Amino acid sequence: MQREGLGLYLSREQDSISIRLIEGHTNEINAVIYIQLIDVFYQSKMPPEIQREPEHRLPLGMTVIDSDAGYDRYVVVGLPDKTCSEFPVPDTDKTVADFNDAYDEDTPVVQVVSKEALDESVDNWTRNSLADLQSEADDAGLKIYSYPSERLQSAFSHVPNRVETHRDLICYQYARLTHLASTIDHPDQFKGWLLWTKYNELTSGEITMSSVLKENQYQLKENLGYCTYCNRESETTFDHIVPRDSGGVNDISNMVPACKSCNSSKNNKNIIDWHQQHGFPIDRVVVGKYLKLKWNEFEEDDLLDEETPNSVRSRWEGLEIARRIDQALTMHPDR
């Protein structure tokens, strides 16, 4: 394409770019434009920035880890609609941003209390109205901390010590998915008791992962119009979640529509490793399919109750999960 006034001619053929300077323009201007275009081109070769709302929104009642303080555990009790530069710290003349030069002034503020103190001071708080959690903590005389949201991480993105076997790990991650589906109507509230209830029901066999997930029904179209990995509008083709070279099956249970950029970048990598490498949340649909595939694999090899190696536990550490608002999870009793 030729853009009038830019002084250059740009053409792009798959993995190459060609720029021809047009006579009559200064070299300095063209040099700047050339560099900018090269930068834009190579950025387009990387996985696009994630565009969905991840699990790490830190809703009310969620147990979080303060990565700046030795991974102490806190509970979210307040979500003021203010950024670090706007939120005043009580009993001071400073804002949250004033306390640390490393804080991004535009980052939303999250208010938390010590989980240990909350457990000791407020009876059965997990079953109470989460909207009243901050006032209950205040009435109990608990210290409320105001932190940038980026300083805190969901404790549930870390693999708990009680998760020991392959069965435990798959059920725990699947319980996270059920929690996401159940909080669609109240995304600002977190119910940890529900997550553990589903985990216990899954590990005991009271409920099972649905054999036909809903996502298989609405992803039968190869060119879906948006990429399952990055959520951007794009032409898509099917990508195998578990690569064929790694034994992945060639049917819809192992396939999701993906854009060319993500498909090429992922290639034959493990889907969990790939998301961790690029630091963005993994789509709930992808996790649901991956867990079902791994369950079938371990069940067939009689490995479900074998201890999970540290290398596999590490793979899941800190993994964030995202979902589209129209996604729901089908669970059914094992009758």
Short mmCIF file of C-alpha atoms in Angstrom, two decimals:
data_model
loop_
_atom_site.label_atom_id
_atom_site.label_comp_id
_atom_site.label_asym_id
_atom_site.label_seq_id
_atom_site.Cartn_x
_atom_site.Cartn_y
_atom_site.Cartn_z
CA MET A 1 0.00 0.00 0.00
CA GLN A 2 1.14 3.57 -0.61
CA ARG A 3 0.32 6.32 1.89
CA GLU A 4 0.36 9.85 0.50
CA GLY A 5 2.80 12.13 2.29
CA LEU A 6 4.74 9.38 4.04
CA GLY A 7 7.32 9.11 1.35
CA LEU A 8 7.52 5.34 1.23
CA TYR A 9 5.99 2.26 -0.30
CA LEU A 10 5.17 -0.65 2.00
CA SER A 11 4.42 -4.22 0.98
CA ARG A 12 4.09 -7.29 3.16
CA GLU A 13 4.29 -10.91 2.06
CA GLN A 14 3.67 -13.42 4.86
CA ASP A 15 6.87 -13.36 6.95
CA SER A 16 8.72 -10.62 5.09
CA ILE A 17 8.38 -6.86 4.77
CA SER A 18 9.56 -4.58 2.01
CA ILE A 19 9.84 -0.77 2.23
CA ARG A 20 10.91 1.38 -0.72
CA LEU A 21 11.64 5.06 -0.14
CA ILE A 22 9.97 7.44 -2.55
CA GLU A 23 12.02 10.25 -4.04
CA GLY A 24 11.39 13.81 -2.94
CA HIS A 25 11.40 13.27 0.84
CA THR A 26 14.14 13.71 3.41
CA ASN A 27 16.14 10.73 4.60
CA GLU A 28 15.63 11.65 8.28
CA ILE A 29 11.85 11.43 8.05
CA ASN A 30 11.97 8.20 6.11
CA ALA A 31 14.40 6.68 8.58
CA VAL A 32 12.04 7.36 11.48
CA ILE A 33 9.07 5.97 9.59
CA TYR A 34 11.07 2.91 8.52
CA ILE A 35 11.99 2.10 12.12
CA GLN A 36 8.41 2.57 13.30
CA LEU A 37 7.04 0.28 10.61
CA ILE A 38 9.59 -2.43 11.33
CA ASP A 39 8.64 -2.23 15.02
CA VAL A 40 4.93 -2.54 14.21
CA PHE A 41 5.58 -5.50 11.92
CA TYR A 42 7.57 -7.51 14.44
CA GLN A 43 5.10 -6.75 17.22
CA SER A 44 2.40 -8.25 15.01
CA LYS A 45 4.38 -11.50 14.93
CA MET A 46 4.07 -11.88 18.73
CA PRO A 47 0.94 -13.17 20.50
CA PRO A 48 -1.52 -10.25 20.84
CA GLU A 49 -2.22 -8.68 24.20
CA ILE A 50 -4.96 -10.45 26.11
CA GLN A 51 -8.36 -8.76 25.90
CA ARG A 52 -10.54 -10.60 28.40
CA GLU A 53 -11.14 -10.18 32.08
CA PRO A 54 -9.00 -12.69 34.00
CA GLU A 55 -9.58 -14.51 37.24
CA HIS A 56 -7.07 -12.22 38.95
CA ARG A 57 -9.61 -9.36 39.14
CA LEU A 58 -9.33 -9.96 42.89
CA PRO A 59 -13.03 -9.89 43.82
CA LEU A 60 -14.34 -9.45 47.36
CA GLY A 61 -13.60 -12.43 49.60
CA MET A 62 -10.73 -13.78 47.51
CA THR A 63 -7.65 -14.97 49.35
CA VAL A 64 -4.63 -13.23 47.83
CA ILE A 65 -0.87 -13.32 48.25
CA ASP A 66 1.21 -10.21 48.81
CA SER A 67 4.28 -10.90 46.67
CA ASP A 68 6.09 -7.88 48.15
CA ALA A 69 5.87 -9.18 51.72
CA GLY A 70 7.06 -12.76 51.65
CA TYR A 71 3.81 -14.12 50.20
CA ASP A 72 1.68 -13.32 53.25
CA ARG A 73 -2.00 -14.21 52.81
CA TYR A 74 -4.74 -11.61 52.85
CA VAL A 75 -8.45 -11.42 52.04
CA VAL A 76 -9.94 -8.77 49.76
CA VAL A 77 -12.48 -6.67 51.71
CA GLY A 78 -12.73 -3.50 49.64
CA LEU A 79 -12.63 -2.43 45.99
CA PRO A 80 -12.68 1.38 45.97
CA ASP A 81 -13.21 2.84 42.55
CA LYS A 82 -9.97 4.80 42.72
CA THR A 83 -6.41 4.51 41.48
CA CYS A 84 -3.22 4.67 43.54
CA SER A 85 -2.83 8.38 42.84
CA GLU A 86 -6.43 9.09 43.85
CA PHE A 87 -6.90 6.98 46.99
CA PRO A 88 -5.91 8.71 50.26
CA VAL A 89 -4.34 6.58 52.98
CA PRO A 90 -6.26 7.09 56.27
CA ASP A 91 -4.55 9.17 58.98
CA THR A 92 -1.99 10.50 56.48
CA ASP A 93 -1.83 13.25 53.91
CA LYS A 94 -0.57 10.84 51.27
CA THR A 95 -2.05 8.67 48.55
CA VAL A 96 -1.17 5.01 47.99
CA ALA A 97 1.14 6.03 45.14
CA ASP A 98 3.11 8.33 47.47
CA PHE A 99 4.31 5.39 49.58
CA ASN A 100 6.28 3.68 46.85
CA ASP A 101 7.79 5.18 43.70
CA ALA A 102 7.42 1.79 42.00
CA TYR A 103 3.62 1.91 42.22
CA ASP A 104 1.85 2.75 38.97
CA GLU A 105 -0.34 5.79 39.68
CA ASP A 106 -3.11 4.49 37.41
CA THR A 107 -3.35 1.02 39.03
CA PRO A 108 -6.65 0.34 40.87
CA VAL A 109 -6.50 0.08 44.66
CA VAL A 110 -7.52 -3.11 46.50
CA GLN A 111 -8.15 -3.18 50.26
CA VAL A 112 -7.19 -6.30 52.22
CA VAL A 113 -6.91 -7.66 55.75
CA SER A 114 -4.77 -10.45 57.15
CA LYS A 115 -6.46 -13.80 56.50
CA GLU A 116 -5.22 -15.21 59.79
CA ALA A 117 -6.65 -12.24 61.72
CA LEU A 118 -9.95 -12.40 59.82
CA ASP A 119 -10.33 -16.13 60.50
CA GLU A 120 -9.76 -15.53 64.21
CA SER A 121 -11.91 -12.42 64.61
CA VAL A 122 -14.95 -12.85 62.33
CA ASP A 123 -16.86 -16.10 62.74
CA ASN A 124 -17.91 -17.93 59.58
CA TRP A 125 -17.02 -14.93 57.41
CA THR A 126 -16.90 -17.03 54.23
CA ARG A 127 -20.66 -17.61 54.51
CA ASN A 128 -21.56 -14.01 55.34
CA SER A 129 -22.46 -11.29 52.86
CA LEU A 130 -19.23 -10.26 51.17
CA ALA A 131 -20.59 -6.75 50.75
CA ASP A 132 -20.40 -6.41 54.57
CA LEU A 133 -16.91 -7.88 54.87
CA GLN A 134 -15.08 -4.56 55.19
CA SER A 135 -17.40 -3.23 57.90
CA GLU A 136 -17.12 -6.52 59.81
CA ALA A 137 -13.33 -6.36 59.64
CA ASP A 138 -13.43 -2.73 60.77
CA ASP A 139 -15.76 -3.54 63.69
CA ALA A 140 -13.37 -6.31 64.75
CA GLY A 141 -10.55 -3.76 64.90
CA LEU A 142 -8.56 -5.35 62.07
CA LYS A 143 -5.99 -3.29 60.19
CA ILE A 144 -7.06 -2.68 56.60
CA TYR A 145 -4.27 -2.32 54.04
CA SER A 146 -4.60 -0.47 50.73
CA TYR A 147 -2.40 -1.87 47.97
CA PRO A 148 -2.10 -1.62 44.17
CA SER A 149 -3.94 -4.55 42.60
CA GLU A 150 -0.81 -5.57 40.68
CA ARG A 151 1.03 -6.23 43.96
CA LEU A 152 -1.44 -8.98 44.85
CA GLN A 153 -2.02 -12.39 43.29
CA SER A 154 -4.85 -14.86 43.65
CA ALA A 155 -3.84 -17.55 46.12
CA PHE A 156 -5.91 -20.01 44.11
CA SER A 157 -3.60 -19.69 41.10
CA HIS A 158 -1.02 -21.51 43.25
CA VAL A 159 -1.23 -25.25 43.78
CA PRO A 160 -2.12 -26.03 47.44
CA ASN A 161 -0.12 -28.55 49.46
CA ARG A 162 -3.16 -30.81 49.82
CA VAL A 163 -3.05 -31.40 46.05
CA GLU A 164 -0.79 -34.43 45.79
CA THR A 165 -1.87 -36.73 42.93
CA HIS A 166 -2.74 -36.28 39.27
CA ARG A 167 -6.40 -36.76 40.25
CA ASP A 168 -6.12 -34.02 42.88
CA LEU A 169 -4.46 -31.58 40.50
CA ILE A 170 -6.97 -32.06 37.69
CA CYS A 171 -9.92 -31.81 40.10
CA TYR A 172 -8.49 -28.66 41.71
CA GLN A 173 -8.03 -26.87 38.38
CA TYR A 174 -11.47 -28.00 37.25
CA ALA A 175 -12.98 -26.70 40.50
CA ARG A 176 -11.49 -23.31 39.63
CA LEU A 177 -13.41 -23.46 36.35
CA THR A 178 -16.70 -24.25 38.09
CA HIS A 179 -16.16 -21.27 40.36
CA LEU A 180 -15.64 -18.98 37.37
CA ALA A 181 -18.84 -20.25 35.78
CA SER A 182 -20.84 -19.86 38.99
CA THR A 183 -19.81 -16.24 39.56
CA ILE A 184 -20.81 -14.86 36.16
CA ASP A 185 -23.70 -12.94 37.74
CA HIS A 186 -21.49 -11.65 40.61
CA PRO A 187 -17.97 -11.27 39.20
CA ASP A 188 -16.99 -8.91 42.04
CA GLN A 189 -17.45 -11.61 44.70
CA PHE A 190 -15.38 -14.70 45.40
CA LYS A 191 -16.67 -17.78 47.20
CA GLY A 192 -13.72 -19.91 48.25
CA TRP A 193 -15.97 -22.40 50.05
CA LEU A 194 -17.70 -23.16 46.74
CA LEU A 195 -14.39 -23.91 45.04
CA TRP A 196 -13.42 -26.40 47.75
CA THR A 197 -16.90 -27.94 47.80
CA LYS A 198 -16.60 -28.68 44.09
CA TYR A 199 -13.07 -29.97 44.58
CA ASN A 200 -14.22 -32.43 47.24
CA GLU A 201 -17.16 -33.55 45.10
CA LEU A 202 -14.89 -34.12 42.11
CA THR A 203 -12.20 -36.04 43.98
CA SER A 204 -14.81 -38.24 45.69
CA GLY A 205 -16.55 -38.99 42.39
CA GLU A 206 -19.84 -37.42 43.51
CA ILE A 207 -19.72 -35.28 40.38
CA THR A 208 -17.62 -35.73 37.25
CA MET A 209 -16.34 -33.60 34.43
CA SER A 210 -18.95 -33.51 31.70
CA SER A 211 -18.11 -35.86 28.86
CA VAL A 212 -19.45 -33.34 26.33
CA LEU A 213 -18.39 -29.84 27.27
CA LYS A 214 -20.51 -26.94 26.11
CA GLU A 215 -17.51 -25.38 24.39
CA ASN A 216 -17.46 -28.26 21.89
CA GLN A 217 -20.93 -27.21 20.75
CA TYR A 218 -20.15 -23.58 19.95
CA GLN A 219 -16.65 -24.10 18.60
CA LEU A 220 -17.44 -26.47 15.77
CA LYS A 221 -16.86 -23.65 13.29
CA GLU A 222 -13.20 -23.44 12.30
CA ASN A 223 -13.27 -19.75 11.36
CA LEU A 224 -15.03 -18.60 14.53
CA GLY A 225 -14.17 -14.92 14.08
CA TYR A 226 -12.04 -14.55 17.22
CA CYS A 227 -8.98 -16.34 18.58
CA THR A 228 -9.56 -18.57 21.61
CA TYR A 229 -6.05 -17.86 22.88
CA CYS A 230 -5.84 -14.04 22.60
CA ASN A 231 -9.55 -13.23 22.11
CA ARG A 232 -8.91 -10.81 19.25
CA GLU A 233 -11.15 -10.67 16.22
CA SER A 234 -9.35 -12.56 13.49
CA GLU A 235 -9.62 -15.24 10.87
CA THR A 236 -8.95 -18.53 12.64
CA THR A 237 -8.09 -22.13 11.93
CA PHE A 238 -8.18 -25.08 14.31
CA ASP A 239 -5.17 -25.57 16.57
CA HIS A 240 -4.53 -28.74 18.54
CA ILE A 241 -4.34 -28.03 22.29
CA VAL A 242 -2.20 -31.11 22.81
CA PRO A 243 0.06 -31.20 19.70
CA ARG A 244 -0.33 -34.16 17.37
CA ASP A 245 3.40 -34.83 17.79
CA SER A 246 2.75 -35.31 21.51
CA GLY A 247 -0.08 -37.77 20.94
CA GLY A 248 -2.95 -35.29 20.71
CA VAL A 249 -6.12 -36.58 19.05
CA ASN A 250 -7.45 -35.03 15.88
CA ASP A 251 -11.01 -34.22 16.94
CA ILE A 252 -12.96 -31.30 18.41
CA SER A 253 -12.15 -32.32 22.00
CA ASN A 254 -8.54 -31.31 21.30
CA MET A 255 -9.12 -28.36 18.98
CA VAL A 256 -9.88 -24.65 19.34
CA PRO A 257 -10.01 -21.86 16.76
CA ALA A 258 -6.81 -19.81 16.88
CA CYS A 259 -5.39 -16.93 14.87
CA LYS A 260 -2.33 -17.41 12.68
CA SER A 261 -0.06 -15.50 15.04
CA CYS A 262 -0.92 -17.54 18.15
CA ASN A 263 -1.00 -20.81 16.20
CA SER A 264 2.49 -20.15 14.85
CA SER A 265 3.86 -18.97 18.20
CA LYS A 266 2.48 -21.94 20.15
CA ASN A 267 3.56 -24.49 17.54
CA ASN A 268 4.29 -27.78 19.37
CA LYS A 269 4.67 -26.28 22.87
CA ASN A 270 2.65 -27.44 25.84
CA ILE A 271 -0.37 -25.12 26.08
CA ILE A 272 0.15 -24.37 29.79
CA ASP A 273 3.87 -23.67 29.31
CA TRP A 274 3.11 -21.40 26.35
CA HIS A 275 0.66 -19.25 28.31
CA GLN A 276 3.04 -19.06 31.26
CA GLN A 277 5.87 -18.05 28.94
CA HIS A 278 3.89 -15.12 27.54
CA GLY A 279 2.36 -14.13 30.86
CA PHE A 280 -1.29 -13.88 29.93
CA PRO A 281 -4.31 -15.80 31.29
CA ILE A 282 -5.46 -18.99 29.64
CA ASP A 283 -9.01 -19.24 28.35
CA ARG A 284 -11.39 -21.34 30.44
CA VAL A 285 -12.43 -23.28 27.36
CA VAL A 286 -8.84 -24.32 26.67
CA VAL A 287 -8.24 -25.41 30.28
CA GLY A 288 -11.48 -27.40 30.35
CA LYS A 289 -10.54 -29.35 27.25
CA TYR A 290 -6.93 -29.83 28.37
CA LEU A 291 -7.97 -31.20 31.77
CA LYS A 292 -10.41 -33.65 30.23
CA LEU A 293 -7.73 -34.89 27.83
CA LYS A 294 -5.18 -35.33 30.65
CA TRP A 295 -7.78 -37.12 32.81
CA ASN A 296 -8.44 -39.63 30.00
CA GLU A 297 -4.70 -40.11 29.48
CA PHE A 298 -3.94 -40.77 33.15
CA GLU A 299 -7.03 -42.93 33.59
CA GLU A 300 -6.05 -45.10 30.64
CA ASP A 301 -2.51 -45.52 32.02
CA ASP A 302 -3.81 -46.07 35.59
CA LEU A 303 -1.86 -43.03 36.85
CA LEU A 304 -4.61 -40.85 38.33
CA ASP A 305 -3.62 -41.66 41.90
CA GLU A 306 0.11 -41.43 41.33
CA GLU A 307 1.93 -38.52 42.99
CA THR A 308 2.21 -35.41 40.82
CA PRO A 309 5.88 -34.67 39.98
CA ASN A 310 7.22 -31.27 41.04
CA SER A 311 7.80 -30.42 37.38
CA VAL A 312 4.05 -30.77 36.69
CA ARG A 313 3.08 -28.79 39.81
CA SER A 314 5.46 -26.02 38.77
CA ARG A 315 3.83 -25.91 35.33
CA TRP A 316 0.54 -24.81 36.93
CA GLU A 317 1.98 -22.42 39.52
CA GLY A 318 0.52 -18.93 39.16
CA LEU A 319 -1.56 -19.78 36.08
CA GLU A 320 -4.38 -17.27 35.62
CA ILE A 321 -7.66 -18.34 34.04
CA ALA A 322 -9.92 -16.10 31.94
CA ARG A 323 -13.42 -16.54 30.60
CA ARG A 324 -15.83 -14.99 28.15
CA ILE A 325 -19.13 -13.95 29.68
CA ASP A 326 -21.08 -16.40 27.51
CA GLN A 327 -19.12 -19.42 28.76
CA ALA A 328 -20.69 -21.76 31.29
CA LEU A 329 -19.60 -25.14 32.55
CA THR A 330 -21.74 -28.27 32.44
CA MET A 331 -21.47 -30.49 35.50
CA HIS A 332 -23.57 -33.56 36.21
CA PRO A 333 -23.90 -36.07 39.06
CA ASP A 334 -22.27 -39.42 38.48
CA ARG A 335 -25.36 -41.61 38.48
#
